[in-house]
Amino acid sequence: MAKTIAEINDKIRQGKAVVCTAEEIIPLVRQKGLKQTAATVDVVTTGTFAPMCSSGAYFNLGHTKPRIKMGGGRVTLNGIPAYAGFAAVDLYMGATALAEDDPRNKVYPGRFLYGGGHVIEDLVAGRDVRLTVNAYGTDCYPRRSLDAWVRLADMNEAVLFNMRNAYQNYNVAVNLGEKVLYTYMGVLKPRLGNANYCTAGQLSPLLNDPLYRTVGVGTRIFLGGGQGYVVAHGTQHNPGVPRTAGGVPRVPAGTLAVMGDLKQMQARWLRGASFTGYGVTLAVGLGLPIPILDEEILAAAAVSDEELVAPVVDYSQAYPNCQGETLGEVTVAQLKSGEITVAGKKVATAGLSSYTKAREIALILKEWIVSGSFLLTEPVAPLPGPASGYAVKPFQERPWTPSPETV
Amino acid sequence: MSSRRVVLNFPPHLIDQPITYHLIRDYDLKVNILRARITPNEWGQMVVDINGNGENLERGLAYLAETGVVVQPLDREVRWLEDRCIQCSACVAHCPTQALTVDRATMAVAFHRDRCIACELCLNVCAYQAMEMSF
Ligand code: SF4
Ligand code: SF4
């Protein structure tokens, strides 16, 4: 029995929609079967809460008296440089930005205690943040410097705009080398000391709609504790990868670009993170609702950790040198058991993505839909799918050489 | 019952003496060794949790001092700031004493203060500054 999004929205408005999380739907489908469950359940909610480096926020601060042109000048928020290559008072703060005087990895491994991700968390928490501006001054924007407190509530627009979130599947990181590695996948002990994974598995947004049948441009989502939108496929979107029989990618594949009003969001769902020896980033909470329009969509949303696989990658050689080799596949169920076997050795696993927070997000989104405060959206355009030919490319390095005249 | 968490420093000449044995047998104490570093001809170090009746505990500690073991309180403590913890479980594979564990059914992370030996390994691993050293 096929449904439409408009029909589901009518049920949501009447308070009659039946909503399950991507975890709750698994035993339900096992008990009642696809047909009966698809007839009763309207929406499956997903969630993920994990570090997502290609995140950031843009701000419009309002005009000072006299006016100042931040564009082309130097701007910092709590000492962290913001990108100001726009008009007078628009800024972008990226999650991984660091203060100019941060020691970085000079004393290895660096601690990276504060950066762009933390600025975003502080602003969302309602804290005052120190703004400094050095401008060059023009006839129309005469002011040259500014040192003042700013806060989210006083800004015009404050918008989270993340160019790549919600990676569909991700590597399991191990270290075959002889020394400790400090990576964006956490601290990796030598000689297969641990295996770090980053997925919400059966709760993960794009693993539950693996062929992008319902998610698309304009899809309303849970973002950072508020309501946001999918604006497009994210950077490095790579749908044409090998997939399981259920259509789920066996390696990292699709991604989402998302945005949402930062003023609605909560600091508990946008957390600055400090990865020793690597840098700072932002942990983002994101939840995608999946309208159950037919049995096929339900079958995909009922996927369980036992059916999801991730590639094991060595971060001492293969990853840094971009060699693309893997050490095999493991299931998410194995990863969550606390131990996997790699090259015949038992290796303890550790997560980077919070499964309990993912579950909480899926439950909040469910509650919003059940209570009628969150309506589903029709996608304005689809995301590039597996057959689209859309693919990620490596960097084509054409080394710069000076021209004869300049030598 | 009382318990005390202490660092025992053994001078080289005591390394081969059955001191822990005496502590257990003569003073009826439960000695839980949390961490030990013993090398012949060097000062050895052991972090222990000693449990027993209050009087026996005091007498046992006095015995240690008598034999020449230097007893120090374990003054460092690692705290888990639960509201900063995002429950990612990244720390769990690094903790040598299972003071940080995951309930595999719910994937909830928990901290067991009594098992923590303040080795600090989790401090660099937690990206959210949820593990904190306090003195
Ligand atoms: S300091 Fe951290 S790693 Fe060490 S025992 Fe305590 S909880 Fe475990
Ligand atoms: S690494 Fe930090 S945030 Fe993650 S579970 Fe451990 S204490 Fe919590």
Coordinates of C-alpha atoms and ligand atoms in Angstrom, one line a residue:
Chain A
M1 CA 0.0 0.0 0.0
A2 CA 1.7 3.1 -1.2
K3 CA 1.3 6.4 0.7
T4 CA 2.2 10.0 -0.2
I5 CA 4.1 12.6 1.9
A6 CA 0.9 14.8 1.7
E7 CA -1.1 11.9 3.3
I8 CA 1.4 11.4 6.0
N9 CA 1.4 15.1 6.8
D10 CA -2.4 15.1 7.1
K11 CA -2.0 12.3 9.7
I12 CA 0.7 14.3 11.5
R13 CA -1.6 17.4 11.6
Q14 CA -4.4 15.2 13.0
G15 CA -2.1 13.7 15.6
K16 CA -2.6 10.3 14.1
A17 CA 0.8 9.6 12.5
V18 CA 2.6 6.4 13.6
V19 CA 6.3 7.0 14.1
C20 CA 9.1 4.6 15.0
T21 CA 12.8 5.1 15.4
A22 CA 15.1 3.2 13.1
E23 CA 15.9 1.0 16.1
E24 CA 12.3 0.3 17.1
I25 CA 11.3 -0.6 13.6
I26 CA 13.7 -3.6 13.4
P27 CA 11.8 -5.9 15.8
L28 CA 8.5 -4.7 14.5
V29 CA 9.3 -5.7 10.9
R30 CA 10.6 -9.0 12.2
Q31 CA 7.4 -9.7 14.0
K32 CA 4.8 -8.3 11.7
G33 CA 6.4 -8.5 8.3
L34 CA 7.0 -5.8 5.8
K35 CA 3.5 -5.6 4.4
Q36 CA 1.6 -5.1 7.6
T37 CA 4.3 -2.8 9.1
A38 CA 4.4 -0.6 6.0
A39 CA 0.6 -0.2 6.2
T40 CA 0.7 1.0 9.8
V41 CA 4.0 2.9 10.2
D42 CA 4.2 6.3 8.6
V43 CA 7.6 7.6 9.5
V44 CA 10.9 6.1 10.7
T45 CA 13.3 8.6 12.4
T46 CA 17.1 8.3 12.4
G47 CA 19.8 10.1 14.2
T48 CA 23.6 10.6 14.5
F49 CA 25.9 12.6 16.8
A50 CA 29.5 12.6 15.7
P51 CA 32.4 14.9 14.8
M52 CA 31.8 16.4 11.3
C53 CA 34.7 18.6 10.3
S54 CA 33.1 20.3 7.2
S55 CA 30.7 22.2 9.4
G56 CA 30.5 25.9 10.1
A57 CA 28.3 28.9 10.6
Y58 CA 27.7 32.2 9.0
F59 CA 26.7 35.4 10.8
N60 CA 25.5 38.8 10.0
L61 CA 26.6 41.0 12.9
G62 CA 24.7 44.3 12.0
H63 CA 26.4 47.6 11.1
T64 CA 28.4 49.6 13.6
K65 CA 28.4 53.4 13.9
P66 CA 30.4 54.5 12.1
R67 CA 30.4 51.7 9.6
I68 CA 33.3 49.1 9.3
K69 CA 34.1 46.9 6.4
M70 CA 35.1 43.5 7.8
G71 CA 35.3 42.1 4.3
G72 CA 39.0 41.9 3.3
G73 CA 40.0 42.7 6.8
R74 CA 41.0 40.5 9.7
V75 CA 38.4 39.2 12.1
T76 CA 38.5 36.9 15.1
L77 CA 35.9 35.5 17.4
N78 CA 37.4 34.5 20.8
G79 CA 40.8 34.7 19.1
I80 CA 39.8 32.3 16.3
P81 CA 40.0 33.8 12.8
A82 CA 36.7 34.0 10.9
Y83 CA 36.5 34.2 7.2
A84 CA 35.4 37.7 6.2
G85 CA 35.7 37.6 2.4
F86 CA 32.2 38.9 1.9
A87 CA 30.3 42.2 2.3
A88 CA 30.8 44.5 5.3
V89 CA 29.5 42.5 8.3
D90 CA 29.1 38.9 7.1
L91 CA 31.4 36.2 8.5
Y92 CA 31.9 32.5 8.3
M93 CA 33.4 30.4 11.1
G94 CA 34.6 27.0 10.2
A95 CA 34.7 24.1 12.7
T96 CA 38.4 23.4 12.4
A97 CA 39.7 27.0 12.6
L98 CA 42.5 27.6 15.1
A99 CA 44.0 30.7 16.7
E100 CA 47.1 32.1 14.9
D101 CA 49.1 31.5 18.1
D102 CA 47.8 28.0 18.8
P103 CA 50.9 25.8 19.2
R104 CA 49.2 23.2 17.0
N105 CA 51.5 20.2 16.8
K106 CA 54.7 22.1 17.7
V107 CA 54.7 20.2 21.0
Y108 CA 53.5 16.8 19.6
P109 CA 50.8 15.7 20.1
G110 CA 49.1 19.1 20.3
R111 CA 46.0 19.4 22.5
F112 CA 43.9 21.9 20.4
L113 CA 41.8 22.9 23.3
Y114 CA 39.9 25.7 21.6
G115 CA 38.9 26.4 18.0
G116 CA 36.1 27.2 15.6
G117 CA 33.8 24.4 16.8
H118 CA 34.1 25.7 20.3
V119 CA 33.2 29.2 19.2
I120 CA 30.0 27.9 17.6
E121 CA 29.2 25.9 20.8
D122 CA 29.8 29.0 23.0
L123 CA 27.6 31.2 20.8
V124 CA 24.8 28.6 20.8
A125 CA 25.1 28.3 24.5
G126 CA 24.3 32.1 24.7
R127 CA 27.8 33.0 25.9
D128 CA 29.5 36.3 25.1
V129 CA 32.2 36.0 22.5
R130 CA 34.9 38.6 21.9
L131 CA 35.0 40.0 18.4
T132 CA 38.1 41.8 17.0
V133 CA 38.2 43.5 13.7
N134 CA 41.1 45.1 11.8
A135 CA 39.8 46.8 8.7
Y136 CA 41.5 49.0 6.1
G137 CA 38.9 51.8 6.0
T138 CA 37.1 53.2 3.0
D139 CA 35.2 56.4 2.3
C140 CA 31.9 54.5 2.9
Y141 CA 33.2 52.3 5.8
P142 CA 35.6 54.6 7.6
R143 CA 36.1 52.6 10.9
R144 CA 39.3 50.6 11.2
S145 CA 39.1 48.6 14.3
L146 CA 36.6 47.1 16.7
D147 CA 37.0 45.1 19.9
A148 CA 33.6 44.2 21.5
W149 CA 31.5 41.4 22.9
V150 CA 28.9 39.8 20.7
R151 CA 26.3 37.2 21.3
L152 CA 24.0 35.1 19.2
A153 CA 20.7 36.9 20.2
D154 CA 22.0 40.3 19.0
M155 CA 23.0 39.1 15.5
N156 CA 20.8 39.4 12.5
E157 CA 21.3 36.0 10.9
A158 CA 23.2 33.1 12.5
V159 CA 23.0 30.0 10.3
L160 CA 24.7 26.7 10.6
F161 CA 25.8 25.8 7.1
N162 CA 27.7 22.5 6.8
M163 CA 29.0 21.5 3.4
R164 CA 29.5 17.8 4.4
N165 CA 27.6 15.9 7.1
A166 CA 26.1 12.5 7.8
Y167 CA 28.6 10.5 5.8
Q168 CA 26.9 7.3 4.6
N169 CA 29.2 4.7 6.1
Y170 CA 32.7 5.3 7.3
N171 CA 36.1 3.6 7.7
V172 CA 37.2 1.7 10.8
A173 CA 40.6 3.0 11.6
V174 CA 43.4 0.8 12.9
N175 CA 47.2 1.3 13.2
L176 CA 49.5 -1.4 11.8
G177 CA 52.6 0.7 12.6
E178 CA 54.9 0.8 15.6
K179 CA 54.0 4.1 17.1
V180 CA 50.9 5.7 18.5
L181 CA 48.9 7.7 15.9
Y182 CA 46.9 10.8 16.7
T183 CA 44.2 11.1 14.0
Y184 CA 40.8 12.5 13.3
M185 CA 39.7 9.0 14.1
G186 CA 41.1 9.3 17.6
V187 CA 44.2 7.9 19.2
L188 CA 45.3 4.6 17.6
K189 CA 47.6 2.4 19.5
P190 CA 50.3 0.6 17.5
R191 CA 50.2 -3.0 16.3
L192 CA 46.4 -3.1 16.0
G193 CA 46.0 -1.8 19.6
N194 CA 42.5 -0.6 18.9
A195 CA 40.0 -0.1 16.1
N196 CA 38.0 3.1 16.0
Y197 CA 34.7 3.4 14.1
C198 CA 32.3 6.3 13.5
T199 CA 28.8 5.3 12.6
A200 CA 25.4 5.3 14.2
G201 CA 24.8 2.0 12.3
Q202 CA 21.2 1.0 12.3
L203 CA 20.2 4.5 13.4
S204 CA 22.4 6.4 10.9
P205 CA 20.4 8.7 8.5
L206 CA 21.7 7.7 5.1
L207 CA 22.2 4.0 6.0
N208 CA 18.4 3.9 6.4
D209 CA 17.6 5.5 3.1
P210 CA 20.6 4.0 1.2
L211 CA 19.4 4.8 -2.3
Y212 CA 18.2 8.4 -1.4
R213 CA 14.7 7.5 -2.3
T214 CA 13.1 10.0 0.2
V215 CA 15.9 12.4 1.1
G216 CA 16.6 15.2 -1.3
V217 CA 17.1 18.9 -1.7
G218 CA 14.8 20.7 0.8
T219 CA 14.3 17.8 3.2
R220 CA 13.5 19.1 6.7
I221 CA 15.7 17.5 9.4
F222 CA 16.7 17.6 13.0
L223 CA 19.9 19.7 13.1
G224 CA 21.7 20.7 16.2
G225 CA 18.6 20.5 18.3
G226 CA 16.5 22.7 15.9
Q227 CA 14.9 22.2 12.6
G228 CA 17.1 22.5 9.5
Y229 CA 17.2 21.5 5.9
V230 CA 19.2 19.4 3.4
V231 CA 20.3 21.9 0.9
A232 CA 22.1 19.5 -1.5
H233 CA 24.3 16.5 -1.6
G234 CA 27.4 17.2 0.5
T235 CA 31.0 17.5 -0.8
Q236 CA 32.7 14.3 -1.7
H237 CA 29.3 12.7 -2.3
N238 CA 30.2 9.4 -4.0
P239 CA 27.1 7.3 -4.6
G240 CA 28.5 4.8 -7.2
V241 CA 30.3 2.5 -4.7
P242 CA 29.9 -1.3 -4.1
R243 CA 26.7 -2.0 -2.2
T244 CA 25.1 -4.8 -0.2
A245 CA 22.1 -6.7 -1.5
G246 CA 20.0 -4.2 0.5
G247 CA 21.6 -1.3 -1.4
V248 CA 23.7 -0.1 1.5
P249 CA 27.2 1.2 0.6
R250 CA 30.1 -1.1 1.8
V251 CA 32.4 1.9 2.0
P252 CA 32.0 5.7 2.6
A253 CA 29.5 7.0 0.0
G254 CA 26.8 9.7 0.1
T255 CA 26.9 12.9 2.1
L256 CA 24.6 15.8 2.9
A257 CA 25.0 19.6 2.8
V258 CA 22.7 21.0 5.5
M259 CA 21.7 24.3 7.0
G260 CA 19.6 25.6 9.8
D261 CA 18.9 28.6 12.1
L262 CA 21.6 28.5 14.8
K263 CA 19.4 30.6 17.1
Q264 CA 17.0 27.6 17.4
M265 CA 19.8 25.2 18.2
Q266 CA 21.1 23.9 21.5
A267 CA 24.7 23.6 22.6
R268 CA 24.2 20.0 23.7
W269 CA 23.8 19.1 20.0
L270 CA 26.7 21.2 18.7
R271 CA 29.8 20.4 20.7
G272 CA 33.3 21.7 20.0
A273 CA 35.8 18.8 20.0
S274 CA 39.5 18.6 20.6
F275 CA 41.3 15.7 18.9
T276 CA 44.8 15.3 20.4
G277 CA 47.4 15.7 17.7
Y278 CA 44.8 16.4 15.0
G279 CA 42.9 19.5 15.7
V280 CA 39.5 20.9 16.6
T281 CA 36.1 20.1 15.1
L282 CA 32.4 20.2 15.8
A283 CA 30.2 17.2 16.9
V284 CA 26.9 17.7 15.1
G285 CA 23.5 16.1 16.0
L286 CA 21.5 15.3 12.9
G287 CA 18.3 13.3 12.4
L288 CA 16.5 12.5 9.2
P289 CA 12.9 11.4 9.0
I290 CA 12.1 8.8 6.5
P291 CA 8.5 8.7 5.2
I292 CA 7.4 5.1 4.7
L293 CA 5.9 5.4 1.3
D294 CA 6.2 1.8 0.3
E295 CA 7.5 -1.6 1.5
E296 CA 10.9 -1.1 -0.3
I297 CA 11.6 2.1 1.7
L298 CA 10.5 0.3 4.9
A299 CA 12.8 -2.7 4.2
A300 CA 15.7 -0.4 3.8
A301 CA 14.9 1.6 7.0
A302 CA 14.6 -1.7 9.0
V303 CA 18.2 -2.5 8.3
S304 CA 20.1 -3.8 11.4
D305 CA 23.7 -3.6 12.6
E306 CA 24.2 -7.2 11.6
E307 CA 23.6 -6.3 7.9
L308 CA 25.8 -3.2 7.8
V309 CA 29.5 -3.5 7.0
A310 CA 32.4 -1.0 7.2
P311 CA 35.9 -1.3 5.7
V312 CA 38.9 -1.6 8.1
V313 CA 41.7 0.8 7.0
D314 CA 45.3 1.2 8.2
Y315 CA 46.0 4.8 9.3
S316 CA 49.7 4.3 9.5
Q317 CA 50.2 3.7 5.7
A318 CA 47.1 3.2 3.6
Y319 CA 45.1 6.2 4.6
P320 CA 47.8 8.9 4.8
N321 CA 49.3 7.8 1.4
C322 CA 45.8 7.5 -0.1
Q323 CA 46.4 3.9 -1.2
G324 CA 42.8 2.8 -0.9
E325 CA 43.6 -0.7 0.4
T326 CA 41.5 -2.2 3.1
L327 CA 42.1 -4.9 5.6
G328 CA 38.7 -6.4 5.1
E329 CA 35.2 -5.7 6.3
V330 CA 33.4 -6.0 9.7
T331 CA 29.8 -5.6 10.6
V332 CA 28.5 -2.7 12.8
A333 CA 27.2 -5.4 15.2
Q334 CA 30.8 -6.7 15.6
L335 CA 32.1 -3.2 16.1
K336 CA 29.5 -2.5 18.8
S337 CA 30.3 -5.8 20.6
G338 CA 33.6 -4.3 21.7
E339 CA 35.9 -6.5 19.7
I340 CA 36.6 -7.3 16.1
T341 CA 39.2 -9.6 14.4
V342 CA 41.7 -8.0 12.0
A343 CA 44.4 -10.1 10.3
G344 CA 43.7 -12.9 12.8
K345 CA 44.1 -10.6 15.8
K346 CA 41.4 -9.7 18.3
V347 CA 41.2 -5.9 18.5
A348 CA 39.2 -3.8 21.0
T349 CA 36.9 -1.3 19.3
A350 CA 36.0 2.2 20.3
G351 CA 33.4 4.6 18.9
L352 CA 33.6 8.2 17.9
S353 CA 29.9 8.5 17.1
S354 CA 27.6 8.4 20.1
Y355 CA 25.0 5.7 19.8
T356 CA 23.0 6.8 22.9
K357 CA 22.8 10.4 21.5
A358 CA 21.8 9.1 18.1
R359 CA 19.0 7.2 19.8
E360 CA 18.0 10.3 21.7
I361 CA 17.9 12.4 18.5
A362 CA 15.7 9.8 16.8
L363 CA 13.4 9.8 19.8
I364 CA 13.2 13.7 19.8
L365 CA 12.4 13.8 16.1
K366 CA 9.8 11.1 16.7
E367 CA 8.2 13.2 19.5
W368 CA 8.2 16.3 17.3
I369 CA 6.4 14.4 14.5
V370 CA 3.9 12.7 16.8
S371 CA 3.1 16.0 18.5
G372 CA 2.6 17.8 15.1
S373 CA 5.4 20.3 15.4
F374 CA 7.5 18.8 12.6
L375 CA 6.0 18.2 9.1
L376 CA 7.7 16.2 6.4
T377 CA 8.8 17.8 3.1
E378 CA 8.7 16.7 -0.5
P379 CA 12.2 16.9 -1.9
V380 CA 12.6 19.7 -4.4
A381 CA 15.2 17.7 -6.3
P382 CA 16.8 14.3 -5.8
L383 CA 20.4 13.7 -4.7
P384 CA 22.7 12.1 -7.3
G385 CA 22.1 8.4 -7.0
P386 CA 24.1 5.2 -7.6
A387 CA 23.4 5.3 -11.4
S388 CA 24.0 9.0 -11.9
G389 CA 27.7 8.6 -12.7
Y390 CA 28.4 11.3 -10.1
A391 CA 31.7 10.4 -8.3
V392 CA 34.4 11.9 -6.1
K393 CA 37.8 12.5 -7.7
P394 CA 41.3 12.7 -6.2
F395 CA 43.3 15.9 -6.6
Q396 CA 45.0 16.1 -10.0
E397 CA 48.3 17.6 -9.1
R398 CA 49.8 19.7 -11.8
P399 CA 52.9 21.2 -10.0
W400 CA 53.4 24.9 -10.6
T401 CA 56.5 25.8 -12.5
P402 CA 57.7 29.4 -13.0
S403 CA 57.3 30.7 -16.6
P404 CA 60.6 31.5 -18.5
E405 CA 60.0 35.2 -18.2
T406 CA 60.0 35.2 -14.4
V407 CA 63.1 33.1 -14.0
Chain B
M1 CA 35.1 -1.8 56.8
S2 CA 37.5 0.9 55.7
S3 CA 39.4 1.3 52.5
R4 CA 42.4 3.3 51.5
R5 CA 43.9 3.8 48.1
V6 CA 47.7 4.4 48.4
V7 CA 50.9 4.3 46.4
L8 CA 53.5 1.9 47.9
N9 CA 57.1 2.7 47.1
F10 CA 59.4 -0.3 47.7
P11 CA 63.2 0.3 48.2
P12 CA 65.3 -2.1 46.1
H13 CA 66.1 -4.4 49.1
L14 CA 62.5 -5.0 49.8
I15 CA 61.4 -6.0 46.3
D16 CA 61.8 -9.8 47.0
Q17 CA 60.1 -9.7 50.4
P18 CA 56.5 -11.1 50.7
I19 CA 55.1 -7.9 52.1
T20 CA 51.7 -8.1 50.4
Y21 CA 51.4 -11.6 51.7
H22 CA 51.9 -10.4 55.3
L23 CA 49.5 -7.6 54.9
I24 CA 46.9 -10.0 53.8
R25 CA 47.6 -12.8 56.3
D26 CA 48.7 -11.0 59.4
Y27 CA 46.3 -8.0 59.2
D28 CA 43.4 -9.7 57.5
L29 CA 43.3 -7.1 54.8
K30 CA 42.0 -7.3 51.2
V31 CA 44.7 -5.9 48.9
N32 CA 43.7 -5.1 45.4
I33 CA 46.7 -4.3 43.2
L34 CA 45.7 -1.7 40.7
R35 CA 49.0 -1.0 39.1
A36 CA 52.5 -2.3 39.8
R37 CA 56.0 -1.5 38.5
I38 CA 58.6 -3.8 40.0
T39 CA 62.2 -4.1 38.5
P40 CA 65.0 -5.8 40.3
N41 CA 67.5 -3.5 42.0
E42 CA 65.3 -0.4 41.6
W43 CA 62.6 1.2 43.6
G44 CA 59.3 -0.5 42.9
Q45 CA 55.9 1.1 42.9
M46 CA 52.5 -0.3 43.5
V47 CA 49.1 1.4 43.5
V48 CA 46.8 -0.6 45.8
D49 CA 43.4 -0.5 47.2
I50 CA 43.4 -1.8 50.8
N51 CA 40.2 -2.9 52.5
G52 CA 39.6 -4.2 56.0
N53 CA 38.5 -3.3 59.5
G54 CA 39.7 0.2 60.4
E55 CA 42.0 -0.9 63.2
N56 CA 43.7 -3.6 61.1
L57 CA 44.1 -1.1 58.3
E58 CA 46.0 1.3 60.5
R59 CA 48.1 -1.5 61.9
G60 CA 48.8 -2.8 58.4
L61 CA 49.9 0.7 57.2
A62 CA 52.1 1.0 60.3
Y63 CA 53.7 -2.4 59.5
L64 CA 54.5 -1.2 55.9
A65 CA 56.2 2.0 57.3
E66 CA 58.2 -0.1 59.7
T67 CA 59.6 -2.4 57.0
G68 CA 60.7 0.7 55.0
V69 CA 58.0 0.9 52.4
V70 CA 57.2 4.5 51.7
V71 CA 53.4 4.9 51.7
Q72 CA 51.8 7.9 49.9
P73 CA 48.2 8.7 49.5
L74 CA 47.0 8.5 45.9
D75 CA 46.4 12.3 45.7
R76 CA 45.6 12.5 42.0
E77 CA 42.1 11.7 41.0
V78 CA 40.6 11.5 37.5
R79 CA 37.0 12.7 37.4
W80 CA 34.4 11.9 34.8
L81 CA 32.3 15.0 34.0
E82 CA 29.2 13.2 33.0
D83 CA 27.4 16.2 31.5
R84 CA 30.4 16.9 29.2
C85 CA 30.5 13.2 28.1
I86 CA 28.9 12.5 24.7
Q87 CA 29.0 8.7 25.3
C88 CA 31.2 8.0 22.3
S89 CA 33.2 5.2 23.9
A90 CA 36.5 6.4 22.4
C91 CA 38.1 6.2 25.9
V92 CA 37.0 2.7 26.6
A93 CA 39.6 0.9 24.5
H94 CA 42.4 2.9 26.2
C95 CA 41.5 2.4 29.9
P96 CA 43.7 -0.4 31.3
T97 CA 41.5 -1.1 34.4
Q98 CA 38.0 -1.1 32.9
A99 CA 37.2 2.0 34.9
L100 CA 35.4 3.1 31.7
T101 CA 33.0 0.6 30.3
V102 CA 30.2 0.3 27.8
D103 CA 26.9 -1.4 28.4
R104 CA 26.7 -3.3 25.1
A105 CA 23.0 -3.5 25.1
T106 CA 22.4 0.3 25.3
M107 CA 25.9 1.5 24.3
A108 CA 25.9 3.8 27.4
V109 CA 29.3 4.6 28.8
A110 CA 29.9 4.5 32.6
F111 CA 32.8 5.4 34.8
H112 CA 33.7 3.2 37.8
R113 CA 35.6 5.5 40.1
D114 CA 36.8 2.6 42.3
R115 CA 38.6 1.0 39.4
C116 CA 40.4 4.2 38.3
I117 CA 44.1 4.3 38.9
A118 CA 44.5 7.9 37.6
C119 CA 46.9 6.7 34.8
E120 CA 45.6 9.6 32.7
L121 CA 45.5 7.6 29.5
C122 CA 41.9 8.7 28.8
L123 CA 42.7 12.4 29.2
N124 CA 44.2 12.8 25.7
V125 CA 41.7 10.4 24.2
C126 CA 38.5 12.3 25.2
A127 CA 37.8 15.0 22.7
Y128 CA 35.2 16.7 24.9
Q129 CA 37.3 17.3 28.0
A130 CA 35.0 15.0 29.9
M131 CA 37.9 13.3 31.8
E132 CA 39.6 15.7 34.1
M133 CA 42.5 15.4 36.5
S134 CA 41.9 16.9 39.9
F135 CA 44.4 17.2 42.7
Ligands
SF4_1 S1 42.7 7.6 34.4 FE1 41.3 7.1 32.8 S2 42.3 5.5 31.6 FE2 43.3 5.6 33.6 S3 42.3 4.1 34.9 FE3 41.3 6.1 35.2 S4 39.6 6.1 33.8 FE4 41.0 4.5 33.1
SF4_2 S1 35.9 9.7 25.3 FE1 35.0 11.3 26.5 S2 33.0 11.8 25.6 FE2 33.7 9.8 24.8 S3 32.8 8.3 26.2 FE3 34.8 8.7 27.0 S4 34.5 10.3 28.5 FE4 32.7 10.3 27.3

